[in-house]
PDB file of C-alpha atoms and ligand atoms in Angstrom:
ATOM      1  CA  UNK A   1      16.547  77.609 -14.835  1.00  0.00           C
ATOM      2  CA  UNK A   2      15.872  81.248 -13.918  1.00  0.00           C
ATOM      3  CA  UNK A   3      12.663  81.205 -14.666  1.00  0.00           C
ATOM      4  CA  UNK A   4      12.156  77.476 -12.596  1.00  0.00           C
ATOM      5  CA  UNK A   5      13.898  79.092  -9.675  1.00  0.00           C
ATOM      6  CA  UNK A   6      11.360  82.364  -9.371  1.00  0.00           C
ATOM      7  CA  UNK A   7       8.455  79.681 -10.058  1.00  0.00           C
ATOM      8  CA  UNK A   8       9.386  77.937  -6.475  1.00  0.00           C
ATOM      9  CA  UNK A   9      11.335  74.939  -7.996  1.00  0.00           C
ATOM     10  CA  UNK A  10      14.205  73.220  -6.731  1.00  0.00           C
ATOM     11  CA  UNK A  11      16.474  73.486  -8.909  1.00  0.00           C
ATOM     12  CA  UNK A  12      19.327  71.067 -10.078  1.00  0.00           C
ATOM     13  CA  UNK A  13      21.634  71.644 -12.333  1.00  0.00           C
ATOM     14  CA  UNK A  14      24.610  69.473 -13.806  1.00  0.00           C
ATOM     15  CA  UNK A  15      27.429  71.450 -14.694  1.00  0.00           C
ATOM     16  CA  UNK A  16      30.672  71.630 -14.902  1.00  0.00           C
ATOM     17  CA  UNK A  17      33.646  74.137 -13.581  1.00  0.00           C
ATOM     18  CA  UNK A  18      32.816  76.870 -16.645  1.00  0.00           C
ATOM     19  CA  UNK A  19      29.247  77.939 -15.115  1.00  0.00           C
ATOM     20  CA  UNK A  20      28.920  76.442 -11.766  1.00  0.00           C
ATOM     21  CA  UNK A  21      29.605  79.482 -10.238  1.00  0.00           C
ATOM     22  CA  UNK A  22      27.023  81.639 -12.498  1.00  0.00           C
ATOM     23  CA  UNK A  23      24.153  78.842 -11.910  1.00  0.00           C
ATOM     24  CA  UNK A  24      24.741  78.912  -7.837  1.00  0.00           C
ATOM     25  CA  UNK A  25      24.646  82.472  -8.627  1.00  0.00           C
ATOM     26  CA  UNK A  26      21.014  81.991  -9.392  1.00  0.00           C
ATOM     27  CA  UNK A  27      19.919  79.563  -6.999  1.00  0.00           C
ATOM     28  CA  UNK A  28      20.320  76.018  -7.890  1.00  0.00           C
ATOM     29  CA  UNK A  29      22.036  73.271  -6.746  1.00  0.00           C
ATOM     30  CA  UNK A  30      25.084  72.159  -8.459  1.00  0.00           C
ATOM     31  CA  UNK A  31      26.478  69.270  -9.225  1.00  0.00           C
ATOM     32  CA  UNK A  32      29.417  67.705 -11.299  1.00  0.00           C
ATOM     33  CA  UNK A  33      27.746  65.389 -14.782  1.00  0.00           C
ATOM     34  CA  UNK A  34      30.631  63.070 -14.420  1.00  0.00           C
ATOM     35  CA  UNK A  35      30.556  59.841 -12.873  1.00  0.00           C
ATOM     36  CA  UNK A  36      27.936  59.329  -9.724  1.00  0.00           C
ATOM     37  CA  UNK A  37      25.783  62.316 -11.429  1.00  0.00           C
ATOM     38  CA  UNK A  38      22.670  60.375 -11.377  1.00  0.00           C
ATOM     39  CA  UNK A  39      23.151  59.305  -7.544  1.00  0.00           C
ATOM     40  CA  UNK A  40      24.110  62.880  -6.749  1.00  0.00           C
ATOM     41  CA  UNK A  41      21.239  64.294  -8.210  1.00  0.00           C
ATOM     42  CA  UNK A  42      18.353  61.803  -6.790  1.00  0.00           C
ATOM     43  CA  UNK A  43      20.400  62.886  -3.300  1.00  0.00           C
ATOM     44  CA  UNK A  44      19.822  66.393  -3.857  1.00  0.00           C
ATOM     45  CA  UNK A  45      16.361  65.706  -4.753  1.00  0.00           C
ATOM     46  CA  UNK A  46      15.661  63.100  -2.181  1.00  0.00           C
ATOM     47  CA  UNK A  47      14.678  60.804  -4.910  1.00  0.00           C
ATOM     48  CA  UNK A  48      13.631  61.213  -8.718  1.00  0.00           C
ATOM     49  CA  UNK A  49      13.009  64.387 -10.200  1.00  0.00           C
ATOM     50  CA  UNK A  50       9.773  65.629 -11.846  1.00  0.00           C
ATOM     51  CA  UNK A  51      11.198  66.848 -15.050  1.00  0.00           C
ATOM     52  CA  UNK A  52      15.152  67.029 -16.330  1.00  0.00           C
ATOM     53  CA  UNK A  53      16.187  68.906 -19.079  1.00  0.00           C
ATOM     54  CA  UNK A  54      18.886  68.678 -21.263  1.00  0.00           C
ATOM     55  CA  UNK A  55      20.661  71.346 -22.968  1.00  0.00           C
ATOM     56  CA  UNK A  56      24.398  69.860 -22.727  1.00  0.00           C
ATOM     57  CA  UNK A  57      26.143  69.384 -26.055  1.00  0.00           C
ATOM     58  CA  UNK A  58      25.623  65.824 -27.324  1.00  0.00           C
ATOM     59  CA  UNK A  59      27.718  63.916 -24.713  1.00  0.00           C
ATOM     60  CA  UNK A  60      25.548  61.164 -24.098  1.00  0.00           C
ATOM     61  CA  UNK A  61      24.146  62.574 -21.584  1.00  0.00           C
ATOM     62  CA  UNK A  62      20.571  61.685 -21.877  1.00  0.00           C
ATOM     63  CA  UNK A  63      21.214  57.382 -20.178  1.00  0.00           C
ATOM     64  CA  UNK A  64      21.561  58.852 -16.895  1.00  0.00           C
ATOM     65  CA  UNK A  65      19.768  61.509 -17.593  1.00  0.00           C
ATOM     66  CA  UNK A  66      16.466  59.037 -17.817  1.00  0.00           C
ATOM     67  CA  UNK A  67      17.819  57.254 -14.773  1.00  0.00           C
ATOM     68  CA  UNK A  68      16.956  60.763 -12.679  1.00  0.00           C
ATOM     69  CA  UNK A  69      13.188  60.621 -13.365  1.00  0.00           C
ATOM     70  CA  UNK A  70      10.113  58.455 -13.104  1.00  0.00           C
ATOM     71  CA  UNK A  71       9.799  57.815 -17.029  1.00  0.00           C
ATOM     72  CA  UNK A  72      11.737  58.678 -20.238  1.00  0.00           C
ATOM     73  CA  UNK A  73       9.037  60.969 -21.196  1.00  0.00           C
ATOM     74  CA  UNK A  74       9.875  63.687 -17.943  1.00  0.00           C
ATOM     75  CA  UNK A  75      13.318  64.536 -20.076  1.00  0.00           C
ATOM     76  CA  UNK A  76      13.167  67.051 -22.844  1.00  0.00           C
ATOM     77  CA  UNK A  77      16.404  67.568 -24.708  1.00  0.00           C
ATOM     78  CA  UNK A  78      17.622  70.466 -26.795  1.00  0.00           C
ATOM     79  CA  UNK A  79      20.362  68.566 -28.623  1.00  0.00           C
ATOM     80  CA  UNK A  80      20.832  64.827 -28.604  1.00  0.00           C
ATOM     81  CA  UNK A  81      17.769  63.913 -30.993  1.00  0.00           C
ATOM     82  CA  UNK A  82      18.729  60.386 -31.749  1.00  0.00           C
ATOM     83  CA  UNK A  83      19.397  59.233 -28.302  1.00  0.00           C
ATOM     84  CA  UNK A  84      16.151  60.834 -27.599  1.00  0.00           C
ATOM     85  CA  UNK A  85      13.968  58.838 -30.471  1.00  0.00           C
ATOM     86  CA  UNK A  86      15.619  55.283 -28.720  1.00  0.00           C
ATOM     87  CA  UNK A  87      15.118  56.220 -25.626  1.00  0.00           C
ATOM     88  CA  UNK A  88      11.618  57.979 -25.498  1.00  0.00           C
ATOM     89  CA  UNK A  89      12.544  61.161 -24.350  1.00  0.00           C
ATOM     90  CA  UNK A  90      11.123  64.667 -25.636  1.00  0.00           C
ATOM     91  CA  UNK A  91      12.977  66.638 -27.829  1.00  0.00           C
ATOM     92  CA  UNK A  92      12.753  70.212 -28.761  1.00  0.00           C
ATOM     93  CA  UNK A  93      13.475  70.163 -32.838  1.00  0.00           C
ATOM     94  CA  UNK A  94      13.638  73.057 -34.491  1.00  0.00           C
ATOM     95  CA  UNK A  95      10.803  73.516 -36.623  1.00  0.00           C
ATOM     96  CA  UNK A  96       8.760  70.898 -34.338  1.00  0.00           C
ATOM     97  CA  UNK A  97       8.560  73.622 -31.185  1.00  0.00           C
ATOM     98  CA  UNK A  98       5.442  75.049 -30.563  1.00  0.00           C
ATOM     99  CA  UNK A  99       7.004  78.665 -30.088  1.00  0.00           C
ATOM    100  CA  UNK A 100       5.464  80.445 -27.248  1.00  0.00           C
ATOM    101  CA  UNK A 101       5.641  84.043 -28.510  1.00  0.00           C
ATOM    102  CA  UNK A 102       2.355  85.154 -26.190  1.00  0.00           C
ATOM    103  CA  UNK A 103       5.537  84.587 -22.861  1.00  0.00           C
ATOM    104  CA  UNK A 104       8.351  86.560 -24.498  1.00  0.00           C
ATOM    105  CA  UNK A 105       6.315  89.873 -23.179  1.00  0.00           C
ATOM    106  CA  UNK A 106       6.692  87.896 -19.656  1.00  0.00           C
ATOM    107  CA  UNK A 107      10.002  87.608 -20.142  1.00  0.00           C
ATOM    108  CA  UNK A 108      10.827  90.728 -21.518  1.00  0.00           C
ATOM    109  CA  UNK A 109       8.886  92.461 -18.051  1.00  0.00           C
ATOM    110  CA  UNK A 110      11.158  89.997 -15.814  1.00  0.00           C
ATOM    111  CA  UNK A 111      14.307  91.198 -17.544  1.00  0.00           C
ATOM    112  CA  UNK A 112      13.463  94.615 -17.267  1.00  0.00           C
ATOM    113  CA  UNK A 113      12.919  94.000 -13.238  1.00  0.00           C
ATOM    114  CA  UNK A 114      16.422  92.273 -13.667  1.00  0.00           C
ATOM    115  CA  UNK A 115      14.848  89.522 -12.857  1.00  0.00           C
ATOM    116  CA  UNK A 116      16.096  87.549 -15.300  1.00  0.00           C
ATOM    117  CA  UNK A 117      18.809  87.865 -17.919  1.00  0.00           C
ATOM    118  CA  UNK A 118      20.323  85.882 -20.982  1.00  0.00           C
ATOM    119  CA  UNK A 119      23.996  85.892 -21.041  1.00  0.00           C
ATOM    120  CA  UNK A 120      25.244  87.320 -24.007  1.00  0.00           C
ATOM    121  CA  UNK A 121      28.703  86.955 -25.091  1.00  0.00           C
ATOM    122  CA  UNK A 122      29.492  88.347 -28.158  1.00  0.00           C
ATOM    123  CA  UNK A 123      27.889  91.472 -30.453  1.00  0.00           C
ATOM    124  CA  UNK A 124      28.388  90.770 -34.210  1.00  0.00           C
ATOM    125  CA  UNK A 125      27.710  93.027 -37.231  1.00  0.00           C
ATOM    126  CA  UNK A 126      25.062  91.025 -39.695  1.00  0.00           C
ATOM    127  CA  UNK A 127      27.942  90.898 -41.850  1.00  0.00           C
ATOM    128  CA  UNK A 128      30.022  89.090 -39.792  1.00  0.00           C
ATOM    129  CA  UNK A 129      27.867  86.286 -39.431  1.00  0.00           C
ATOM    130  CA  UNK A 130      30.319  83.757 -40.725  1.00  0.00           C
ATOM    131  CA  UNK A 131      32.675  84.695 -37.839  1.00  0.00           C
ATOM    132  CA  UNK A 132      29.672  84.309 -35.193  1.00  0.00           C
ATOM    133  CA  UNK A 133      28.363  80.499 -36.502  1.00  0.00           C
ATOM    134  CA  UNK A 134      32.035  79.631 -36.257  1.00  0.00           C
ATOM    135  CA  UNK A 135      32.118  80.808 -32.953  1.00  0.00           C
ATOM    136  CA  UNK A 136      29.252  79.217 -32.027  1.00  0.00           C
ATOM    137  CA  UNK A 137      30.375  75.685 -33.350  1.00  0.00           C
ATOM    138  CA  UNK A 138      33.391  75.546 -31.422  1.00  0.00           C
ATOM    139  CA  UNK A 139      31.617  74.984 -28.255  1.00  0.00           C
ATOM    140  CA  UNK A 140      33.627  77.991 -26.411  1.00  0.00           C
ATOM    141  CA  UNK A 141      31.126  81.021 -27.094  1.00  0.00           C
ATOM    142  CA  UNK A 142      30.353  80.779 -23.557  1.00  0.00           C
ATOM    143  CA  UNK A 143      26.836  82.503 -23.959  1.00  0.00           C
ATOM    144  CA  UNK A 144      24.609  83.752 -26.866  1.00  0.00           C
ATOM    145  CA  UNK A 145      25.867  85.686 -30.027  1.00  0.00           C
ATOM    146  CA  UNK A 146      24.140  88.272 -30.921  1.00  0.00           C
ATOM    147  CA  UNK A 147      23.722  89.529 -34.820  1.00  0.00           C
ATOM    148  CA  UNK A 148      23.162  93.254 -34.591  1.00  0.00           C
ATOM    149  CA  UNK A 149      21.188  94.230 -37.974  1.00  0.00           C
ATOM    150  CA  UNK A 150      21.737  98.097 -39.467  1.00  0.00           C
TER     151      UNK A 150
HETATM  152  N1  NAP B   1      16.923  72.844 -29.676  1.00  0.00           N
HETATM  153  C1  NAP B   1      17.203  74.114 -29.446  1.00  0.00           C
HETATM  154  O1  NAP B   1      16.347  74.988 -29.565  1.00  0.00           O
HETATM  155  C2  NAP B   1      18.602  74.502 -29.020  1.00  0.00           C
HETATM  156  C3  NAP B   1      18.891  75.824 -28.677  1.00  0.00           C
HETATM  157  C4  NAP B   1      20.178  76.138 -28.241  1.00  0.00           C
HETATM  158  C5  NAP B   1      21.152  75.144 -28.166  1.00  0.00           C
HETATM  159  N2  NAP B   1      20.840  73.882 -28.544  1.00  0.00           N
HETATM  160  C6  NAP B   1      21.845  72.792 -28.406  1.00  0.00           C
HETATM  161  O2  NAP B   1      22.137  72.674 -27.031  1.00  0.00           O
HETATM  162  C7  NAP B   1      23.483  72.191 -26.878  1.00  0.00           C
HETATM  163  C8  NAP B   1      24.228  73.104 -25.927  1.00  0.00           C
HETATM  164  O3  NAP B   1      24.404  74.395 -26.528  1.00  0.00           O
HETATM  165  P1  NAP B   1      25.314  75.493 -25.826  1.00  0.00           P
HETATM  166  O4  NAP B   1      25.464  76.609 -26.767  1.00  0.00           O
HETATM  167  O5  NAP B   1      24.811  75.760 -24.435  1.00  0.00           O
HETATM  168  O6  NAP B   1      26.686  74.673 -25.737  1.00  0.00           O
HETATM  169  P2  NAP B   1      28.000  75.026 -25.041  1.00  0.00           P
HETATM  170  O7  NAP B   1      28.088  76.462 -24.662  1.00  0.00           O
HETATM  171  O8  NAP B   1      29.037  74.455 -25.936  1.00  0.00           O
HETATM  172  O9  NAP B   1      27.888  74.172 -23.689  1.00  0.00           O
HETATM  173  C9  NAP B   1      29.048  73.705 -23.190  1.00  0.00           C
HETATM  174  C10 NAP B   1      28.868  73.436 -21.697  1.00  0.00           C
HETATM  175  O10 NAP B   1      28.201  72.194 -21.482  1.00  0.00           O
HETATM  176  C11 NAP B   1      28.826  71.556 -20.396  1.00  0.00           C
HETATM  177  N3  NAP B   1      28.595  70.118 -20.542  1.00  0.00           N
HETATM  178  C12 NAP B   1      29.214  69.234 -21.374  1.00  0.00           C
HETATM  179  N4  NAP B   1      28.693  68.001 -21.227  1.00  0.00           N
HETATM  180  C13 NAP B   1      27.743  68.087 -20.263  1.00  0.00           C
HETATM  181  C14 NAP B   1      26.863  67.149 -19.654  1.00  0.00           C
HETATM  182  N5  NAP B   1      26.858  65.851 -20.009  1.00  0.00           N
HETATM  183  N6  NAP B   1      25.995  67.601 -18.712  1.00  0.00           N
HETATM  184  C15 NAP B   1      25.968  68.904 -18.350  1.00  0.00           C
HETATM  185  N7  NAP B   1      26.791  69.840 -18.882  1.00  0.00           N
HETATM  186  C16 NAP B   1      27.653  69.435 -19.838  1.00  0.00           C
HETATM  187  C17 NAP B   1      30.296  71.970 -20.478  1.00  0.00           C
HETATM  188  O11 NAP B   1      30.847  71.996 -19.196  1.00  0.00           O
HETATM  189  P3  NAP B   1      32.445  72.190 -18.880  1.00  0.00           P
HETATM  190  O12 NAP B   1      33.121  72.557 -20.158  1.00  0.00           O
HETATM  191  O13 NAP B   1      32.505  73.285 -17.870  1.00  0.00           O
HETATM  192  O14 NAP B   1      32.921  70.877 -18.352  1.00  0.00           O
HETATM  193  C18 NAP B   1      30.227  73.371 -21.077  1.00  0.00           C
HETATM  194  O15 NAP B   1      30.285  74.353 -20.069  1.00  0.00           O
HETATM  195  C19 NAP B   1      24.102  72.157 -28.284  1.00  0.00           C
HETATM  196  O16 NAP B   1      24.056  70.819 -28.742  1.00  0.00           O
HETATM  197  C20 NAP B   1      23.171  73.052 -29.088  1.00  0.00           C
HETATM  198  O17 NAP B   1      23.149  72.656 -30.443  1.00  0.00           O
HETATM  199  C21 NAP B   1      19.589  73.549 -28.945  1.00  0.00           C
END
C-alpha cells in the first residue's frame, strides 16, 4: 500500500479498528470490510477498482472482493487459495511467486529515505522460533516477527 501510495494511486484499503489509524497514517482511504464494504469501496472509487488485493486472513473475503473490480482476474490474494481457484482470482502461493529480488534494493533505498517501512513487532532469538510461529498463528502478532540469527 506504501509503495501504491508514492506510485500516485488511490488507495483503498478495508480494514478494521486494529490498523485503520496506521493505514490513514499513510494515505489511503479507509473503510470498514463488514457489511456495505463493496458499495463503500466502488463510492470511494467512483466505480470499480483497477486491481484489489487481498491479504486479510481467510474470512471469505474474496465474493465481494470480486464484486469491487471489472473481472475476477484484477484480485490477487495472499491467503484464501481455494476461494481463489473457484472464483478465478490470482493467488500468490508460496513456491508459485515469481520473487522479485532485482526491487528489494528499491525498497531497501525507500526505507532508508523513510520512505517506507515494514512494521515489525516482535525480535526473536533463532532459537525461539517455536515461540514466534505460535505467535504468528494466533492472528494477534500485529506486524512481522523477526528471527534474529547469531
Ligand atoms: N502468500 C503470502 O506470501 C503471504 C504472506 C504473508 C501473509 N499471508 C497470509 O495473509 C493473511 C493475513 O496475514 P497477517 O499476518 O496480516 O494476518 P493478521 O495480522 O492476523 O491480520 C489480521 C487483520 O486482518 C483484519 N481482517 C480480518 N478480516 C478482514 C477482511 N475480510 N478484510 C480486511 N481485513 C480483515 C483484522 O481486522 P480487525 O481485527 O481490526 O477487525 C486484523 O486486523 C494470512 O492468511 C497469512 O497466512 C500470505
Amino acid at each position: 500500500m506504501q509503495l501504491a501510495v508514492q506510485r500516485g494511486a488511490q488507495v483503498i484499503a478495508t480494514a478494521g479498528e486494529t490498523y485503520s489509524g496506521a493505514l490513514r497514517a499513510v494515505g489511503a482511504d479507509v473503510t470498514g470490510y463488514g457489511d456495505g464494504m463493496v458499495e463503500r469501496v466502488r463510492a470511494l472509487a467512483g466505480g470499480p477498482v483497477d486491481l484489489a488485493l487481498d491479504a486479510a486472513p481467510v474470512s471469505n473475503a474474496l465474493p465481494g472482493l470480486v464484486r469491487t473490480v471489472k473481472a475476477p482476474e484484477h484480485v490477487l490474494t495472499l491467503s484464501d487459495f481455494a476461494a481463489a481457484d473457484e472464483l478465478g482470482v490470482r493467488a500468490s502461493v508460496g513456491t508459485d511467486t515469481n520473487l522479485r529480488h532485482d526491487v528489494l534494493g528499491g525498497y531497501a533505498q525507500l526505507a532508508s529515505e523513510g520512505r517506507f517501512s515494514v512494521p515489525v513487532a516482535r525480535t526473536f532469538p533463532l532459537e525461539d522460533w517455536r515461540t514466534a510461529a505460535e505467535l504468528s498463528q494466533s492472528g494477534q502478532a500485529r506486524g512481522k516477527l523477526v528471527l534474529r540469527i547469531g
